mmCIF file of C-alpha atoms in Angstrom:
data_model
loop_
_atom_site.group_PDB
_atom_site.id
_atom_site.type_symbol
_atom_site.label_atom_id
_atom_site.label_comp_id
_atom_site.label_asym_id
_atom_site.label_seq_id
_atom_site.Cartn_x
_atom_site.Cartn_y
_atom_site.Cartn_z
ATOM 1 C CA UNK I 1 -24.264 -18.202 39.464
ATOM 2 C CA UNK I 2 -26.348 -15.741 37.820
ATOM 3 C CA UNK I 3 -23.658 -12.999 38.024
ATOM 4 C CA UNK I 4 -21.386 -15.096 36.133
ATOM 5 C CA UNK I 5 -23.522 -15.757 33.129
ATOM 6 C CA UNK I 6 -24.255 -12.280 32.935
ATOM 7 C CA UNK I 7 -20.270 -11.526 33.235
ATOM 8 C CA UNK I 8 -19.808 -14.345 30.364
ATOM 9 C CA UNK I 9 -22.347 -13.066 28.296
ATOM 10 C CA UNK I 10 -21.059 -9.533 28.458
ATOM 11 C CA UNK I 11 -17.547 -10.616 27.784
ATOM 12 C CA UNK I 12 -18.814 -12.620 24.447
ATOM 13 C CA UNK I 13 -20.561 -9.891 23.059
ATOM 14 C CA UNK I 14 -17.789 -7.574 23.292
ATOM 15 C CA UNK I 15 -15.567 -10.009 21.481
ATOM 16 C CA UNK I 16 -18.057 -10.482 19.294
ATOM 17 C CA UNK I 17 -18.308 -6.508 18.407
ATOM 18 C CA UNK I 18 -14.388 -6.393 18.414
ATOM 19 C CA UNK I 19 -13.859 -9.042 16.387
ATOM 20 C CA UNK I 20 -16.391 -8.182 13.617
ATOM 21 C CA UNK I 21 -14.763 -4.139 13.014
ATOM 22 C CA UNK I 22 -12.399 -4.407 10.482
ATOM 23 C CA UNK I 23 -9.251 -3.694 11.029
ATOM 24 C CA UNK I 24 -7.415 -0.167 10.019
ATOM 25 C CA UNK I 25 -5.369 -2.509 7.586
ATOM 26 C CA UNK I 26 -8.191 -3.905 6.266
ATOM 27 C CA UNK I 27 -10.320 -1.099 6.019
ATOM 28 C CA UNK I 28 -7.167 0.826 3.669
ATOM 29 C CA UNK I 29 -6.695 -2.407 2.004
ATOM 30 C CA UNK I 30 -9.945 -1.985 0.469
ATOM 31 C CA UNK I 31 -8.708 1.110 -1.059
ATOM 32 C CA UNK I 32 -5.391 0.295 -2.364
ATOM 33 C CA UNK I 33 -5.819 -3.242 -3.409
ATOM 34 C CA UNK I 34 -4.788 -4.011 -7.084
ATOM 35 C CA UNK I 35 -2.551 -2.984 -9.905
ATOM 36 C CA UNK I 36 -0.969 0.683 -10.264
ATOM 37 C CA UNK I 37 0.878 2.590 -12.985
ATOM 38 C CA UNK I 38 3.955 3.798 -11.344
ATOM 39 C CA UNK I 39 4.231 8.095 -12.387
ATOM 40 C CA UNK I 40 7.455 9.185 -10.197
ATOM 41 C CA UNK I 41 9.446 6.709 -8.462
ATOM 42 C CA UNK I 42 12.740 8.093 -6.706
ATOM 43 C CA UNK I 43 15.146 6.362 -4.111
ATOM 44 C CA UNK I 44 18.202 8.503 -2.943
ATOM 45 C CA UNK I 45 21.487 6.915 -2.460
ATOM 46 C CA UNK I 46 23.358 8.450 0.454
ATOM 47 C CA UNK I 47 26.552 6.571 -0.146
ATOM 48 C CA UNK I 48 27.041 7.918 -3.738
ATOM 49 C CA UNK I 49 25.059 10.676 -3.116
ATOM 50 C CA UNK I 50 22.889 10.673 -5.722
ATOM 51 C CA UNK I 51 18.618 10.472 -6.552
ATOM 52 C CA UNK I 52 18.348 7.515 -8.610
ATOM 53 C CA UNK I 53 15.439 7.631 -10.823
ATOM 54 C CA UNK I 54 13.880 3.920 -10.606
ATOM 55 C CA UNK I 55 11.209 4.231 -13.831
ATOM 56 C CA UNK I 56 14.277 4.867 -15.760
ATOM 57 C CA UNK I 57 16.678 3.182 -16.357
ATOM 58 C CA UNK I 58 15.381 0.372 -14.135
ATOM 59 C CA UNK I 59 11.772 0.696 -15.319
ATOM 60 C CA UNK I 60 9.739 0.443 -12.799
ATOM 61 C CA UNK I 61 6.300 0.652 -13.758
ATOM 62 C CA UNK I 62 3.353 -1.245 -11.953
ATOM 63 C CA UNK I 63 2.795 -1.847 -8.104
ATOM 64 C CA UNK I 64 0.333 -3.866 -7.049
ATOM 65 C CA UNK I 65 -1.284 -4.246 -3.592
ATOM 66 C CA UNK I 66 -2.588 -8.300 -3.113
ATOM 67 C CA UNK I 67 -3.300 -10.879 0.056
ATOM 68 C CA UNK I 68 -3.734 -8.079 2.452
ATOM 69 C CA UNK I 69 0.012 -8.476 2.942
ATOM 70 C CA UNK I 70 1.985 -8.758 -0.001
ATOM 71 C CA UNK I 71 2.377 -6.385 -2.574
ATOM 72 C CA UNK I 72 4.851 -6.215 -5.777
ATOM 73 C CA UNK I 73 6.446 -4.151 -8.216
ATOM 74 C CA UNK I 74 6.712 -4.881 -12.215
ATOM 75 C CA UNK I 75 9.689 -3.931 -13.894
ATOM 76 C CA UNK I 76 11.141 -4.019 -17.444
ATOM 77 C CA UNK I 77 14.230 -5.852 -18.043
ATOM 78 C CA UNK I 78 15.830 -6.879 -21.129
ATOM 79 C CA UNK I 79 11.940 -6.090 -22.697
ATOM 80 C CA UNK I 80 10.824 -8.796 -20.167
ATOM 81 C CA UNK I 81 8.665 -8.154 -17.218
ATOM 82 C CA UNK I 82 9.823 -8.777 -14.078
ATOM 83 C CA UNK I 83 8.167 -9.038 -10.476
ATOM 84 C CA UNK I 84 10.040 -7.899 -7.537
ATOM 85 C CA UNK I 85 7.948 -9.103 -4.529
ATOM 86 C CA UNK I 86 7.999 -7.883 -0.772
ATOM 87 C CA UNK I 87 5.065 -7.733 2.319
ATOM 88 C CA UNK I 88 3.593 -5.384 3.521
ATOM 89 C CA UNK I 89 1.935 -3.748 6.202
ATOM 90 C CA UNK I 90 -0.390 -0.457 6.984
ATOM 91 C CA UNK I 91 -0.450 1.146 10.159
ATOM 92 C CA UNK I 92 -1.161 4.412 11.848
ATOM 93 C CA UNK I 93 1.529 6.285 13.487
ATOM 94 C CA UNK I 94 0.670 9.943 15.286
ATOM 95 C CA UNK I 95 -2.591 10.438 13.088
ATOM 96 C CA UNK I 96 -0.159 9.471 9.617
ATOM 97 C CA UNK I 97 -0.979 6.362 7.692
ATOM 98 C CA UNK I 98 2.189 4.108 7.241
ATOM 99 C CA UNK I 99 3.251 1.053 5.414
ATOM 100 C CA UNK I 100 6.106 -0.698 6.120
ATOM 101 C CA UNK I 101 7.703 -2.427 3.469
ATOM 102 C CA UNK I 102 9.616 -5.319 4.518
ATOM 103 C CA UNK I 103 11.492 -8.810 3.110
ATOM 104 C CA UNK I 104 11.826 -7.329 -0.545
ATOM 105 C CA UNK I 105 13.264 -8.689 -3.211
ATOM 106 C CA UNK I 106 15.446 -5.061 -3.999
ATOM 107 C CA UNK I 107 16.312 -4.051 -0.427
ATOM 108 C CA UNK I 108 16.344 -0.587 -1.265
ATOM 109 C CA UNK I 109 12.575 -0.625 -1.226
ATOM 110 C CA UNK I 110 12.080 -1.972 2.093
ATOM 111 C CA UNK I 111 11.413 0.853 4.962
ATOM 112 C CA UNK I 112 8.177 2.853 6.519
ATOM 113 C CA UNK I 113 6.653 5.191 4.096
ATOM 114 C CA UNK I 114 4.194 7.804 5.024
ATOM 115 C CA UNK I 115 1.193 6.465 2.907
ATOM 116 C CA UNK I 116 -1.284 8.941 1.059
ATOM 117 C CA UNK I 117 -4.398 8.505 -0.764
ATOM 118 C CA UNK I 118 -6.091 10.990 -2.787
ATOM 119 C CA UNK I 119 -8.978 11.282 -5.542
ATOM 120 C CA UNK I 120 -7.382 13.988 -8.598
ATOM 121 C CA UNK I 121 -10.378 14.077 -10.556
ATOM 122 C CA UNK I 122 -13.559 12.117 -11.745
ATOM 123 C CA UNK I 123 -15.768 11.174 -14.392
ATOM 124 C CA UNK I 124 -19.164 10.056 -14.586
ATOM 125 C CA UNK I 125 -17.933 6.446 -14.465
ATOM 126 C CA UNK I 126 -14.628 6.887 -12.765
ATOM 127 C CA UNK I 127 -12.292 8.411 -10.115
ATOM 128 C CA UNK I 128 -9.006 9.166 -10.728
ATOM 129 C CA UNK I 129 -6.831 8.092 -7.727
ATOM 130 C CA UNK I 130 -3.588 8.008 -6.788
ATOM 131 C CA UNK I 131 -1.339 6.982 -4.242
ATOM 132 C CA UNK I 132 2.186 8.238 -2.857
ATOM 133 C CA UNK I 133 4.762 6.507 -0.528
ATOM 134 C CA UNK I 134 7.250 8.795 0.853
ATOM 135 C CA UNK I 135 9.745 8.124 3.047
ATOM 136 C CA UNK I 136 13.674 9.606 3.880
ATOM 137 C CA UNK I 137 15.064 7.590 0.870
ATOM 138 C CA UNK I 138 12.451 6.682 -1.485
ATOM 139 C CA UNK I 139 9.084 8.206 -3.101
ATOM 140 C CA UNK I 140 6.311 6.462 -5.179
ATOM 141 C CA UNK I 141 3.428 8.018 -6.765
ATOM 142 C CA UNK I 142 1.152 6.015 -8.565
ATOM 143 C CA UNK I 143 -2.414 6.571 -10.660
ATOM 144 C CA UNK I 144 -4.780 4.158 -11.451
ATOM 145 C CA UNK I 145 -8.805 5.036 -12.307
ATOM 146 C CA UNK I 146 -11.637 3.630 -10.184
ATOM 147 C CA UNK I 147 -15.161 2.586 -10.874
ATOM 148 C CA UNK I 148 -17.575 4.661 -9.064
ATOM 149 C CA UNK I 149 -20.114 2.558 -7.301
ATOM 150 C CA UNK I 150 -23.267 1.847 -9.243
ATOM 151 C CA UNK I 151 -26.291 4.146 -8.724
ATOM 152 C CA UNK I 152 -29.223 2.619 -6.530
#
């Protein structure tokens, strides 16, 4: 009897510790989450073969991480905004962060991207980050600045 409270109580605490890490999605989510200005946004069309440029003329310029899950892009049409929305999800593949696009609203966006993250510069008050999504057909690169944590 005693052997199986000590096997139950060694089960629950390793759920316990497994359950509280976050998870690698949550952990990037953290880092990406919010609005971005779009800098270089390119999708290649195989069938016409051609690179079409999608900040002009389609103006893309915002995307924006949200929900752990869902993410969208902003684009100008007719001088209105408009919000083309898909989900997403990050995951590691051979030591290479990924997201997958998927169930977009412009179908040409939706694939697995190799994800990078990087810091360009700083202030006192601010980081300058961006991010890129590359994969076979499209590339994003976007820049937004971040607060630096407070001082202690």
């Amino acid at each position: 009897m005693k052997t199986y409270k000590t096997i139950f109580s060694i089960v629950i605490i390793i759920i316990f510790v497994f359950s509280c890490k976050p998870s690698l999605h949550d952990q990037y989510y953290e880092k990406i989450q919010g609005s971005w200005r779009i800098s270089d946004f390119e999708h290649i069309d195989y069938t016409e073969n051609k690179i079409i440029d999608l900040t002009w003329p389609e103006r893309y310029y915002t995307i924006g991480f949200e929900n752990h899950n869902h993410l969208f892009f902003v684009k100008r049409e007719n001088r209105n905004p408009k919000f083309v929305r898909a989900t997403y999800e990050i995951f590691k593949e051979n030591d290479t962060l990924k997201v997958r696009i998927a169930k977009s609203d412009d179908i040409r966006l939706e694939g697995v991207y190799d994800l990078y993250i990087d810091t360009l510069g700083q202030t006192n008050l601010h980081y300058r980050v961006q991010i890129s999504l590359d994969s076979e057909k499209t590339y994003l690169s976007a820049l937004r600045m971040k607060s630096k944590p407070a001082p202690k």
